[in-house]
Short mmCIF file of C-alpha atoms in Angstrom, two decimals:
data_model
loop_
_atom_site.label_atom_id
_atom_site.label_comp_id
_atom_site.label_asym_id
_atom_site.label_seq_id
_atom_site.Cartn_x
_atom_site.Cartn_y
_atom_site.Cartn_z
CA MET A 26 44.62 30.88 10.18
CA SER A 27 42.44 27.77 9.63
CA THR A 28 40.33 26.69 6.76
CA ALA A 29 36.75 25.33 7.32
CA PRO A 30 36.80 21.02 6.12
CA ALA A 31 34.45 21.27 3.12
CA SER A 32 31.24 19.79 4.17
CA GLU A 33 29.69 16.74 2.18
CA PRO A 34 26.96 17.81 0.02
CA ARG A 35 23.33 16.79 1.79
CA ASP A 36 20.22 15.47 0.18
CA PRO A 37 18.11 17.98 -0.23
CA LYS A 38 15.25 18.41 2.50
CA PRO A 39 11.49 17.38 1.53
CA ALA A 40 9.92 20.69 0.28
CA LEU A 41 6.01 21.34 2.07
CA VAL A 42 3.34 20.14 0.52
CA PHE A 43 0.22 21.74 0.71
CA ASP A 44 -2.09 19.98 -0.97
CA ASP A 45 -5.15 18.41 0.37
CA PRO A 46 -3.73 14.38 0.89
CA LEU A 47 -7.84 13.37 0.57
CA ASP A 48 -7.76 14.17 -3.21
CA ARG A 49 -5.00 11.35 -3.69
CA GLN A 50 -5.45 7.23 -3.88
CA SER A 51 -3.51 5.46 -1.07
CA SER A 52 -2.71 2.54 -0.90
CA ASP A 53 -5.46 0.75 1.32
CA ASP A 54 -7.66 2.11 -1.48
CA THR A 55 -7.51 -0.37 -3.86
CA ASP A 56 -7.32 -4.24 -3.76
CA ARG A 57 -3.90 -4.58 -3.44
CA GLY A 58 -2.98 -2.43 -0.28
CA TRP A 59 -5.48 -4.76 1.25
CA GLY A 60 -3.67 -8.42 0.59
CA GLU A 61 -5.55 -9.38 -2.26
CA ARG A 62 -4.21 -10.74 -5.12
CA THR A 63 -4.72 -9.21 -8.16
CA GLU A 64 -4.62 -11.99 -10.80
CA GLY A 65 -5.83 -15.70 -10.54
CA ASP A 66 -8.54 -17.62 -12.26
CA SER A 67 -12.18 -18.41 -11.06
CA VAL A 68 -11.01 -22.28 -10.20
CA ALA A 69 -8.54 -20.84 -8.10
CA ASP A 70 -10.94 -17.89 -6.72
CA LEU A 71 -13.97 -20.50 -5.41
CA LYS A 72 -11.04 -23.01 -4.25
CA ARG A 73 -9.78 -19.76 -1.89
CA PHE A 74 -13.61 -18.80 -1.20
CA LEU A 75 -14.43 -22.14 0.07
CA ASP A 76 -11.14 -22.55 2.37
CA GLU A 77 -11.50 -19.40 3.77
CA LYS A 78 -15.32 -19.66 4.66
CA PRO A 79 -16.20 -19.79 8.38
CA PRO A 80 -17.94 -22.24 9.85
CA HIS A 81 -21.48 -21.16 10.29
CA HIS A 82 -21.84 -20.23 6.61
CA LEU A 83 -21.81 -24.35 5.78
#
């Protein structure tokens, strides 16, 4: 008689979630999700503003 080889334990499958995904905040709802820096001082913010200002705003 042959015996079946012991199978490796599998990772559990993710459970199905039926809640409303719009109730949760997504990463692009935050400044960090848009690539914004969260810390900084006003001098650095002014320098960044002046560096990134379009030419027609001179």
